[in-house]
Coordinates of C-alpha atoms in Angstrom, one line a residue:
Chain E
M1 CA -21.7 91.2 82.3
N2 CA -21.4 88.9 80.0
L3 CA -24.2 88.5 78.2
C4 CA -27.6 90.7 78.1
V5 CA -30.8 88.5 76.3
V6 CA -34.6 91.5 75.8
G7 CA -37.7 89.2 75.2
T8 CA -40.8 88.2 76.4
L9 CA -41.7 86.6 79.8
A10 CA -45.4 84.3 79.7
Y11 CA -47.2 82.3 81.2
D12 CA -48.4 79.9 78.5
S13 CA -51.2 77.1 78.7
I14 CA -49.7 73.9 76.0
E15 CA -52.7 71.6 75.3
T16 CA -50.1 68.5 73.0
P17 CA -51.3 64.5 72.3
F18 CA -49.2 63.9 76.0
G19 CA -51.2 66.0 78.5
R20 CA -52.2 69.6 78.5
A21 CA -49.9 72.5 80.8
D22 CA -51.7 75.6 82.0
D23 CA -50.2 78.3 83.1
A24 CA -47.2 77.3 82.9
L25 CA -43.7 79.1 82.6
G26 CA -42.4 80.0 79.3
G27 CA -41.6 82.8 78.0
S28 CA -38.4 84.1 74.9
A29 CA -36.9 85.5 77.3
S30 CA -36.8 82.6 80.4
Y31 CA -36.3 80.4 77.9
I32 CA -32.9 81.1 76.6
A33 CA -32.1 83.0 80.2
T34 CA -32.4 79.6 81.8
A35 CA -30.9 78.0 78.8
A36 CA -27.7 80.3 78.0
S37 CA -27.4 80.1 82.2
Y38 CA -25.7 76.7 81.7
F39 CA -22.8 78.2 80.0
V40 CA -22.5 81.5 81.7
Q41 CA -23.1 83.8 84.5
P42 CA -25.1 85.8 86.0
V43 CA -27.4 86.0 82.6
G44 CA -29.1 89.6 82.7
I45 CA -32.8 89.8 81.3
V46 CA -34.7 92.8 81.2
G47 CA -38.2 91.6 80.0
V48 CA -42.2 93.4 81.5
V49 CA -44.8 90.5 83.4
G50 CA -47.9 91.8 86.1
G51 CA -48.9 91.7 89.8
D52 CA -49.8 88.4 88.8
F53 CA -46.8 86.7 88.2
A54 CA -45.2 84.7 90.4
P55 CA -42.6 85.4 92.5
E56 CA -41.1 82.2 92.8
A57 CA -40.6 82.9 88.8
L58 CA -38.1 85.6 89.3
E59 CA -36.5 83.4 92.8
F60 CA -36.3 80.1 90.1
L61 CA -34.4 82.5 87.1
R62 CA -31.7 84.4 89.8
S63 CA -31.2 80.8 90.9
K64 CA -29.6 79.8 88.2
G65 CA -27.3 82.6 87.5
V66 CA -30.0 85.0 85.9
D67 CA -29.6 89.0 86.5
T68 CA -33.9 89.8 87.3
T69 CA -33.0 93.8 88.2
G70 CA -33.9 94.0 84.5
V71 CA -37.5 92.2 85.0
E72 CA -40.5 94.9 85.4
I73 CA -43.3 94.5 87.7
K74 CA -45.7 96.3 87.0
P75 CA -48.4 95.7 90.2
D76 CA -51.3 97.3 88.2
G77 CA -51.1 94.8 85.3
K78 CA -51.7 91.3 83.9
T79 CA -48.5 88.7 82.5
F80 CA -48.2 88.2 78.9
R81 CA -50.3 85.0 78.1
W82 CA -50.4 82.8 74.8
A83 CA -52.3 79.1 75.1
G84 CA -51.2 76.3 71.9
R85 CA -52.3 73.0 70.4
Y86 CA -49.8 70.8 68.7
H87 CA -51.1 69.0 66.1
F88 CA -50.4 64.9 66.1
D89 CA -47.3 65.3 64.1
L90 CA -46.5 68.1 66.9
N91 CA -45.3 70.0 63.7
N92 CA -47.4 72.4 63.7
R93 CA -49.5 73.7 66.6
D94 CA -52.2 76.3 66.3
T95 CA -52.5 79.3 68.8
L96 CA -55.7 79.2 70.6
D97 CA -55.3 82.1 72.4
T98 CA -53.0 85.4 73.0
Q99 CA -52.9 88.5 74.9
L100 CA -50.6 90.7 75.1
N101 CA -51.7 92.5 78.8
V102 CA -49.3 94.3 79.7
L103 CA -46.6 93.3 76.6
A104 CA -48.8 96.2 75.4
E105 CA -47.1 98.9 76.9
F106 CA -43.8 97.6 76.7
D107 CA -40.9 100.0 77.2
P108 CA -38.1 98.1 77.7
V109 CA -35.5 99.8 79.4
I110 CA -31.4 98.2 80.2
P111 CA -30.3 98.4 83.6
D112 CA -26.9 99.7 83.3
P113 CA -25.2 97.4 84.1
M114 CA -26.3 95.0 81.4
R115 CA -25.5 98.1 78.7
D116 CA -21.7 97.4 78.2
A117 CA -22.9 93.7 77.4
R118 CA -20.4 92.4 74.7
F119 CA -22.9 89.8 73.8
V120 CA -26.6 90.7 72.9
C121 CA -29.5 88.0 72.5
L122 CA -32.7 89.9 71.3
G123 CA -35.4 87.0 71.4
N124 CA -38.7 87.0 69.9
I125 CA -40.0 90.0 70.2
D126 CA -41.8 93.4 68.4
P127 CA -38.8 94.4 66.2
S128 CA -39.5 97.8 67.8
L129 CA -38.7 97.1 70.6
Q130 CA -35.5 95.3 70.0
L131 CA -34.3 98.4 68.4
K132 CA -35.4 100.3 71.1
V133 CA -33.7 97.7 73.3
L134 CA -30.0 98.4 70.6
D135 CA -30.4 101.7 71.3
Q136 CA -29.2 101.6 74.7
M137 CA -26.5 99.5 74.2
R138 CA -23.1 101.1 74.9
K139 CA -20.4 98.3 73.4
P140 CA -22.0 94.8 72.0
E141 CA -19.9 93.0 70.4
F142 CA -22.0 89.9 68.9
I143 CA -25.8 90.7 68.8
V144 CA -27.7 87.3 67.6
C145 CA -31.3 87.8 67.2
D146 CA -35.1 86.1 67.0
T147 CA -38.7 86.3 65.3
M148 CA -40.9 84.8 62.6
N149 CA -43.5 85.0 60.9
F150 CA -45.7 87.2 63.0
W151 CA -43.6 90.0 62.5
I152 CA -41.8 89.3 59.1
E153 CA -45.8 90.0 57.4
G154 CA -47.0 92.9 60.6
T155 CA -44.6 95.3 60.7
P156 CA -41.7 93.8 57.9
E157 CA -40.2 98.0 57.5
K158 CA -39.0 97.5 61.9
L159 CA -38.0 94.0 60.8
R160 CA -35.2 95.2 57.8
E161 CA -34.1 97.7 60.1
V162 CA -33.4 95.4 62.5
L163 CA -31.5 93.3 60.0
T164 CA -29.4 95.3 58.8
R165 CA -27.5 96.2 62.9
V166 CA -27.1 92.4 64.3
D167 CA -25.1 90.2 63.3
C168 CA -27.2 86.7 63.3
L169 CA -30.1 86.6 62.5
I170 CA -31.9 82.4 63.9
I171 CA -35.1 81.1 62.0
N172 CA -36.7 77.5 61.2
D173 CA -37.2 76.9 58.0
S174 CA -40.5 78.8 56.6
E175 CA -40.2 82.0 58.2
A176 CA -36.5 82.3 55.7
R177 CA -39.0 81.5 53.0
L178 CA -41.5 83.6 54.2
L179 CA -39.0 86.4 53.7
T180 CA -37.7 86.8 51.1
G181 CA -40.0 84.3 49.4
E182 CA -37.2 81.6 47.3
A183 CA -37.9 78.4 49.2
N184 CA -34.0 77.5 48.1
L185 CA -32.8 77.9 51.2
V186 CA -29.4 78.3 50.7
K187 CA -30.7 82.0 47.9
S188 CA -32.8 82.4 50.3
A189 CA -30.4 82.3 52.8
R190 CA -27.7 84.7 50.5
M191 CA -30.8 86.7 50.2
I192 CA -31.4 87.0 54.3
M193 CA -27.3 88.1 54.7
E194 CA -27.5 90.6 51.8
M195 CA -30.2 91.9 54.4
G196 CA -27.8 93.3 57.3
P197 CA -27.2 90.1 59.4
H198 CA -23.7 88.2 58.4
I199 CA -23.9 84.8 60.2
L200 CA -27.6 82.8 59.7
I201 CA -29.3 80.1 61.5
I202 CA -32.2 78.4 59.6
K203 CA -34.2 75.9 62.4
K204 CA -35.5 72.9 60.9
G205 CA -36.8 71.6 63.9
E206 CA -36.2 66.9 63.8
H207 CA -33.5 67.2 60.4
G208 CA -31.3 69.9 63.2
A209 CA -30.1 73.5 61.3
L210 CA -28.3 75.7 59.2
L211 CA -25.4 77.2 60.0
F212 CA -24.0 80.1 57.5
L213 CA -20.9 82.6 57.8
G214 CA -21.0 83.3 54.1
D215 CA -20.7 81.1 52.1
D216 CA -19.3 79.0 54.7
I217 CA -22.5 75.9 56.2
F218 CA -22.7 73.4 58.2
S219 CA -25.4 71.6 59.0
A220 CA -26.0 69.8 62.2
P221 CA -28.6 67.7 63.3
A222 CA -31.1 67.3 65.3
Y223 CA -31.6 64.2 68.1
P224 CA -33.4 62.0 67.3
L225 CA -36.1 61.6 69.9
E226 CA -38.0 58.6 70.2
S227 CA -40.9 60.8 72.3
I228 CA -41.1 64.8 72.3
F229 CA -43.0 65.8 74.6
D230 CA -44.0 69.7 74.1
P231 CA -42.2 71.8 71.2
T232 CA -42.2 75.1 73.0
G233 CA -39.5 76.8 74.0
A234 CA -37.5 74.6 71.8
G235 CA -36.4 77.6 69.5
D236 CA -35.0 79.8 72.5
T237 CA -33.5 77.1 74.0
F238 CA -31.7 76.5 71.2
A239 CA -31.3 80.2 70.7
G240 CA -30.0 80.0 74.5
G241 CA -27.5 77.7 74.6
F242 CA -26.4 78.7 70.8
I243 CA -24.9 82.4 72.7
G244 CA -24.2 80.9 76.5
Y245 CA -21.8 78.9 74.5
L246 CA -20.4 81.7 72.4
A247 CA -20.9 84.5 75.6
R248 CA -18.4 81.6 77.4
A249 CA -16.1 81.2 74.6
G250 CA -15.1 85.4 74.4
E251 CA -15.3 84.8 70.7
V252 CA -17.3 85.1 67.8
N253 CA -15.2 82.2 64.6
A254 CA -16.4 80.0 62.1
E255 CA -15.3 77.4 65.3
T256 CA -17.0 79.1 67.9
L257 CA -19.9 79.4 65.7
R258 CA -19.7 76.0 64.6
R259 CA -19.3 74.4 68.4
A260 CA -22.5 76.8 69.9
V261 CA -25.4 75.2 67.1
I262 CA -24.1 72.1 68.1
N263 CA -25.1 73.4 71.9
G264 CA -27.7 74.5 71.0
S265 CA -28.9 72.5 69.6
A266 CA -28.7 69.6 72.9
M267 CA -30.1 72.3 75.3
A268 CA -33.2 72.3 72.8
S269 CA -33.5 68.7 73.1
F270 CA -33.9 68.2 76.3
C271 CA -36.1 71.6 76.0
V272 CA -38.9 69.0 74.5
E273 CA -38.3 66.0 76.3
R274 CA -41.4 67.7 79.4
F275 CA -43.8 70.9 79.6
S276 CA -42.4 74.4 79.1
L277 CA -38.8 75.0 81.2
D278 CA -39.4 71.7 83.4
A279 CA -37.0 70.2 81.6
L280 CA -34.0 72.7 81.9
K281 CA -34.6 73.5 85.8
D282 CA -32.4 71.1 87.0
L283 CA -30.1 69.9 83.8
T284 CA -26.2 68.9 85.0
H285 CA -23.0 69.7 83.3
A286 CA -23.0 66.0 83.6
Q287 CA -25.3 65.7 81.4
I288 CA -25.1 68.2 78.4
G289 CA -21.9 67.1 78.0
E290 CA -23.5 63.1 77.9
R291 CA -26.0 64.2 75.5
L292 CA -23.1 66.2 73.1
T293 CA -20.8 63.3 73.0
A294 CA -24.4 61.2 71.7
F295 CA -24.8 63.9 69.7
R296 CA -20.5 63.9 68.2
R297 CA -21.3 60.1 67.4
L298 CA -24.3 61.5 65.0
S299 CA -22.9 63.1 62.8
H300 CA -19.0 62.5 63.2
Y301 CA -17.4 59.3 60.5
E302 CA -13.9 59.1 59.9
F303 CA -12.3 61.6 57.0
E304 CA -10.6 59.2 54.3
E305 CA -8.0 61.7 52.4
V306 CA -8.2 60.0 49.0
P307 CA -11.2 57.0 49.8
L308 CA -11.0 56.0 45.8
G309 CA -8.0 55.6 46.1
D310 CA -7.4 57.4 42.0
T311 CA -7.1 61.0 41.9
A312 CA -6.0 61.4 39.0
S313 CA -8.3 60.0 36.9
Chain P
M1 CA -17.6 39.6 40.8
N2 CA -18.0 41.7 43.4
L3 CA -21.9 43.7 42.3
C4 CA -24.2 43.0 41.1
V5 CA -27.5 45.3 40.5
V6 CA -30.9 44.0 39.9
G7 CA -33.2 47.0 38.7
T8 CA -34.4 48.3 35.9
L9 CA -33.8 50.1 32.9
A10 CA -36.0 52.6 31.3
Y11 CA -36.6 55.4 29.3
D12 CA -37.7 58.4 30.9
S13 CA -39.6 61.4 30.3
I14 CA -39.2 64.3 32.8
E15 CA -40.3 67.9 33.6
T16 CA -38.7 69.7 35.7
P17 CA -39.3 74.3 35.9
F18 CA -36.1 74.3 34.3
G19 CA -36.6 71.5 31.6
R20 CA -38.0 68.7 29.3
A21 CA -36.3 66.1 28.7
D22 CA -37.7 63.6 26.3
D23 CA -36.7 59.1 26.1
A24 CA -34.0 60.0 28.1
L25 CA -31.9 56.9 29.6
G26 CA -33.8 55.6 33.4
G27 CA -34.4 53.0 35.0
S28 CA -32.7 52.0 38.5
A29 CA -30.5 49.4 38.4
S30 CA -29.3 51.9 35.7
Y31 CA -28.4 55.0 38.1
I32 CA -27.2 52.3 40.4
A33 CA -24.6 50.5 38.8
T34 CA -23.8 54.0 37.3
A35 CA -22.6 55.4 39.9
A36 CA -21.4 52.2 41.8
S37 CA -18.9 52.1 38.4
Y38 CA -17.1 54.3 40.2
F39 CA -16.7 52.5 43.5
V40 CA -16.0 48.6 42.3
Q41 CA -15.9 47.4 38.5
P42 CA -16.6 45.3 36.9
V43 CA -20.1 45.8 38.2
G44 CA -22.9 42.6 37.1
I45 CA -26.4 44.5 36.4
V46 CA -29.9 42.0 35.5
G47 CA -32.7 43.7 34.1
V48 CA -34.8 43.5 31.1
V49 CA -34.9 46.1 28.0
G50 CA -36.9 45.6 24.3
G51 CA -35.7 46.3 20.5
D52 CA -36.1 49.8 21.1
F53 CA -33.4 50.4 23.8
A54 CA -30.7 52.1 22.1
P55 CA -27.4 50.3 21.6
E56 CA -25.9 53.1 22.3
A57 CA -27.3 53.0 26.5
L58 CA -25.7 49.5 26.7
E59 CA -22.4 50.1 26.0
F60 CA -22.7 53.5 27.2
L61 CA -23.5 51.4 30.2
R62 CA -20.0 48.4 29.7
S63 CA -17.8 51.8 29.5
K64 CA -18.1 52.5 32.8
G65 CA -17.6 48.8 33.8
V66 CA -20.5 47.8 34.0
D67 CA -21.2 44.1 33.1
T68 CA -24.4 43.8 30.8
T69 CA -25.7 40.5 30.4
G70 CA -27.3 39.2 32.1
V71 CA -29.5 42.6 30.9
E72 CA -32.0 40.1 28.6
I73 CA -32.9 41.8 25.1
K74 CA -36.4 40.8 24.0
P75 CA -36.3 42.4 20.0
D76 CA -40.0 42.0 19.9
G77 CA -40.6 44.4 23.2
K78 CA -40.5 47.2 24.3
T79 CA -38.3 48.9 27.1
F80 CA -39.9 50.7 30.5
R81 CA -40.9 53.7 29.8
W82 CA -42.0 56.7 33.1
A83 CA -42.7 59.2 32.0
G84 CA -43.6 62.9 34.8
R85 CA -43.0 66.1 36.1
Y86 CA -42.4 68.1 38.8
H87 CA -43.7 71.0 40.9
F88 CA -42.0 73.9 41.1
D89 CA -40.5 72.9 44.9
L90 CA -39.2 69.7 43.0
N91 CA -40.2 68.2 46.8
N92 CA -43.1 66.5 44.5
R93 CA -43.8 65.2 41.9
D94 CA -46.6 63.6 39.4
T95 CA -46.7 60.5 36.9
L96 CA -47.7 61.8 33.6
D97 CA -47.0 57.5 32.1
T98 CA -46.3 54.3 32.9
Q99 CA -45.6 51.9 31.1
L100 CA -44.9 48.8 32.4
N101 CA -44.2 47.1 28.6
V102 CA -41.2 43.9 28.5
L103 CA -40.5 44.4 32.4
A104 CA -44.5 43.2 33.7
E105 CA -43.3 39.8 31.5
F106 CA -39.4 39.8 33.1
D107 CA -38.4 37.5 34.7
P108 CA -34.7 37.8 36.2
V109 CA -32.0 34.8 35.2
I110 CA -28.7 35.9 37.0
P111 CA -26.1 35.0 34.3
D112 CA -23.6 32.1 36.1
P113 CA -20.6 34.2 37.6
M114 CA -22.7 36.8 38.6
R115 CA -23.9 34.0 41.2
D116 CA -21.2 34.8 43.3
A117 CA -21.7 38.4 44.1
R118 CA -21.1 39.3 47.4
F119 CA -22.7 42.4 47.5
V120 CA -26.3 42.2 45.8
C121 CA -28.4 45.9 45.6
L122 CA -31.9 45.0 44.4
G123 CA -32.9 47.9 42.1
N124 CA -36.5 49.1 42.7
I125 CA -38.6 46.7 41.4
D126 CA -41.6 44.3 42.0
P127 CA -41.1 42.4 45.7
S128 CA -41.4 39.4 44.1
L129 CA -38.6 39.6 41.5
Q130 CA -37.2 41.1 44.8
L131 CA -37.2 37.7 46.1
K132 CA -36.3 35.7 42.5
V133 CA -33.2 36.9 42.4
L134 CA -32.2 36.1 46.0
D135 CA -32.8 32.6 45.5
Q136 CA -30.8 32.8 42.3
M137 CA -27.6 34.0 44.5
R138 CA -25.0 30.8 46.1
K139 CA -23.2 32.8 49.3
P140 CA -24.6 36.7 49.2
E141 CA -22.7 38.8 52.9
F142 CA -25.1 41.4 51.8
I143 CA -28.3 42.8 50.2
V144 CA -29.7 46.3 49.9
C145 CA -33.3 47.0 48.8
D146 CA -34.6 49.1 47.6
T147 CA -38.7 49.7 47.0
M148 CA -41.1 52.7 47.1
N149 CA -45.2 53.2 47.6
F150 CA -46.2 51.5 44.5
W151 CA -44.9 48.4 46.9
I152 CA -45.7 48.7 50.3
E153 CA -49.4 49.5 49.4
G154 CA -49.8 47.1 45.9
T155 CA -48.0 44.1 47.1
P156 CA -47.2 44.7 51.1
E157 CA -46.7 40.4 52.3
K158 CA -43.8 40.3 48.9
L159 CA -42.7 43.1 50.5
R160 CA -42.2 41.2 53.9
E161 CA -40.9 38.2 52.6
V162 CA -38.3 40.3 51.1
L163 CA -37.4 42.3 54.6
T164 CA -37.1 39.1 56.2
R165 CA -34.2 38.1 53.9
V166 CA -32.4 41.3 53.4
D167 CA -29.1 43.7 55.1
C168 CA -30.2 46.6 54.4
L169 CA -33.7 48.0 53.6
I170 CA -33.6 51.9 51.3
I171 CA -36.3 54.3 52.0
N172 CA -37.2 57.8 52.0
D173 CA -38.8 58.9 55.6
S174 CA -42.8 58.7 54.0
E175 CA -42.0 55.3 52.6
A176 CA -41.6 54.0 56.5
R177 CA -43.5 56.1 57.3
L178 CA -45.9 54.6 54.5
L179 CA -44.9 51.4 55.9
T180 CA -45.2 52.2 59.4
G181 CA -47.9 53.7 59.8
E182 CA -45.7 55.8 62.9
A183 CA -44.6 59.3 62.4
N184 CA -42.4 59.5 64.2
L185 CA -38.5 57.8 62.6
V186 CA -36.4 56.3 65.1
K187 CA -39.9 54.5 66.4
S188 CA -40.7 53.7 62.8
A189 CA -37.5 52.1 62.2
R190 CA -37.6 50.4 65.0
M191 CA -40.5 49.2 63.5
I192 CA -39.1 48.2 59.8
M193 CA -36.4 46.6 61.6
E194 CA -37.8 44.4 63.4
M195 CA -39.2 42.7 60.2
G196 CA -36.2 41.9 58.9
P197 CA -33.0 44.2 57.8
H198 CA -30.6 44.7 60.4
I199 CA -29.4 47.9 58.4
L200 CA -31.5 50.6 57.6
I201 CA -31.4 54.1 56.3
I202 CA -33.8 56.5 56.1
K203 CA -33.5 59.5 53.0
K204 CA -34.9 62.9 53.6
G205 CA -33.6 64.3 50.5
E206 CA -33.1 67.8 51.2
H207 CA -32.5 67.1 54.6
G208 CA -29.8 64.1 54.6
A209 CA -30.0 60.8 55.0
L210 CA -30.8 58.8 59.2
L211 CA -28.7 55.5 59.3
F212 CA -30.4 52.5 61.9
L213 CA -27.5 49.8 62.3
G214 CA -29.0 48.5 65.8
D215 CA -29.9 51.7 68.8
D216 CA -26.9 53.6 66.7
I217 CA -28.1 56.4 65.2
F218 CA -25.6 58.8 62.2
S219 CA -27.0 61.7 60.7
A220 CA -25.8 62.8 57.8
P221 CA -26.1 66.1 55.9
A222 CA -27.9 66.6 51.7
Y223 CA -25.0 69.5 50.6
P224 CA -27.1 71.8 49.9
L225 CA -27.3 72.8 46.4
E226 CA -28.4 75.8 44.7
S227 CA -30.0 74.7 41.9
I228 CA -31.5 71.9 41.4
F229 CA -32.0 70.9 38.2
D230 CA -33.5 66.9 38.1
P231 CA -34.3 65.3 40.7
T232 CA -34.7 62.1 39.3
G233 CA -32.7 58.9 39.7
A234 CA -31.4 60.6 43.1
G235 CA -32.3 58.0 45.1
D236 CA -30.2 54.9 43.4
T237 CA -27.3 56.9 42.9
F238 CA -27.7 57.0 46.7
A239 CA -27.6 53.6 46.3
G240 CA -25.3 52.3 44.3
G241 CA -23.1 54.9 45.4
F242 CA -23.4 53.3 49.4
I243 CA -22.8 50.0 48.0
G244 CA -20.2 50.5 45.8
Y245 CA -18.7 51.4 48.9
L246 CA -18.8 49.0 50.8
A247 CA -18.3 46.7 48.2
R248 CA -15.0 49.1 47.2
A249 CA -14.3 48.4 51.0
G250 CA -14.9 44.8 51.5
E251 CA -16.8 44.3 54.9
V252 CA -19.2 46.2 56.8
N253 CA -19.4 48.2 60.1
A254 CA -20.5 51.1 61.6
E255 CA -17.5 53.4 60.2
T256 CA -18.0 51.3 56.8
L257 CA -21.5 52.5 56.7
R258 CA -21.6 55.8 58.0
R259 CA -18.9 56.5 55.1
A260 CA -20.8 54.6 52.5
V261 CA -24.4 57.0 53.5
I262 CA -21.5 59.8 52.9
N263 CA -19.9 58.6 49.7
G264 CA -24.3 57.5 48.3
S265 CA -24.8 61.1 49.3
A266 CA -21.7 63.0 47.9
M267 CA -23.3 60.6 44.0
A268 CA -26.6 61.8 44.9
S269 CA -25.8 65.1 44.8
F270 CA -23.5 64.9 41.2
C271 CA -27.3 63.0 40.0
V272 CA -30.0 65.9 41.0
E273 CA -27.3 68.6 38.9
R274 CA -28.7 67.2 35.7
F275 CA -30.8 66.3 34.1
S276 CA -31.1 62.0 33.7
L277 CA -28.1 60.4 33.7
D278 CA -25.9 63.3 32.3
A279 CA -23.8 63.9 35.4
L280 CA -23.2 61.3 36.1
K281 CA -21.5 60.5 32.6
D282 CA -18.0 61.6 32.9
L283 CA -16.3 62.8 36.4
T284 CA -13.9 61.8 38.0
H285 CA -12.6 60.3 40.9
A286 CA -10.9 63.8 41.3
Q287 CA -14.3 65.2 41.5
I288 CA -15.8 62.9 43.6
G289 CA -12.6 63.8 46.8
E290 CA -13.7 67.1 46.4
R291 CA -17.5 67.3 47.3
L292 CA -16.5 64.4 49.6
T293 CA -14.1 66.6 51.2
A294 CA -17.2 69.4 51.2
F295 CA -20.2 66.7 53.1
R296 CA -16.8 67.1 55.9
R297 CA -16.7 71.0 56.0
L298 CA -20.4 70.8 55.8
S299 CA -21.1 68.6 59.2
H300 CA -17.0 68.8 60.9
Y301 CA -16.8 70.5 63.8
E302 CA -13.6 69.6 66.3
F303 CA -15.4 68.3 69.6
E304 CA -14.1 69.6 73.4
E305 CA -14.2 66.7 75.7
V306 CA -15.7 69.3 78.4
P307 CA -17.3 72.1 77.4
L308 CA -18.0 73.5 80.6
G309 CA -15.3 72.6 82.2
D310 CA -17.1 70.9 85.2
T311 CA -19.1 68.0 85.0
A312 CA -19.2 67.4 88.6
S313 CA -21.9 69.9 88.9

């Protein structure tokens, strides 16, 4: 197996200015694996759910080429639940309720075939669990990790340990500033890369994303959407498209990383157009191709070698 | 004369976390004309100053190829002055003092040769004055206009009249939202273009700029600067590089507009590296060329026609 994804499987209850969804399939691993499945199959997924988790949800994941043998089902437990409400501008949200349930005692066990995965994606989850996963991988070539403010503030030592063991961290701009205490993103990025990851992606929501690789910086635009329906899972979907693209490409270099960021951004632009995972359920490769063409148009211009005609002055 | 710039000439007193400058040369017309002069010469400039305006400042502008015959000198008056203090993150500033002085009774008179300019840049100034300028132009082919929240809130009718008469508006994201009452930038852009300009540029500071031309959208990155010394004049410098590039290119189309935005962004990236106009005083075309190459690297990636190998599914 080429790609192994670890994270949460959840039921989300979401309110946006445009409507609400109750007990919708969510969780970092669900979004990441589904997005990645458009690039590479099978995608191994590791997580935990309760007896209340609908068999149809696992069946859906399998229909996308996701190997769910790493999903532990605790018949007597309840699935992790999150409830949130987005503000009018969709840039901020309030968490209304968090029920860890089976996640509270999750002890991830990676099925044997998945331990050979070359690409590993650690979705947003307790850094201690991310470490337990890494301990089980035999020969990972590229490890990408997501996190959030809750772990940056709550378990900083464990998170720092994770950072020494991953190749790439994906966080958003406010999390980067929180992690380093530095407002300038370029300085903040350098500080984070000194903590371990040699590749860093800083997501900026409607302003796109920055990719740092050594001194090289790539600025990816966000797709200008006239209506964003539900931002939930956009970051996880980005991560899924990103790692999925790399796993498909089979090699990680300055060029594949740039294209991976664009592919992740394209997948995320679909995600926010509908509630929950709905927009990711039946995408076609042709639709993704069209969106990638639109992304190309968004940032492309013809470069002039000597725009001012006089480089000597 | 190919390009005529109208706006303020000012003395700025600026405090940033990194230092302060008193009575430094500023004003929208100064920044715009200086930036544009790297692309096209002569640049006609129209404005007003008092008897306190140093002859050396006008001499500086002339040394850059700026035609200052349109700068009215009121010997008994005082030059427009602005004082401001930037917050620690440089994204916000407080205006400490504004002295309109000679600007209060400015009645712009365009020297006869400048009335034939094909390209006109209306810097940030009272919309009533922008209209008086337009009335004097004989055959403008491309008119770009800047404004600010002060005029959006203070003289909305006059501003709306200006918008019906210009080809391109340049504003920042918060001003776009203020002008339309719409938080979504894509929707807001459409509403603004229905007010008149068929081209719109929305500046987003450290997040770059968006160019709207009909349904076509171009997303330009901002140069990731590790230290921003003084943001004053960055927007004007952007406008100067933008209009200067177009005036040099001689034609306005989807491709030249995109490159003009990049060239404006490159000039603005120099501006903020030093106080006042200092960074724009002795740039070389080679330096600008290097910055444009860095911009290219910032957003470029190799596009794959069929990334997923299967467009039929």
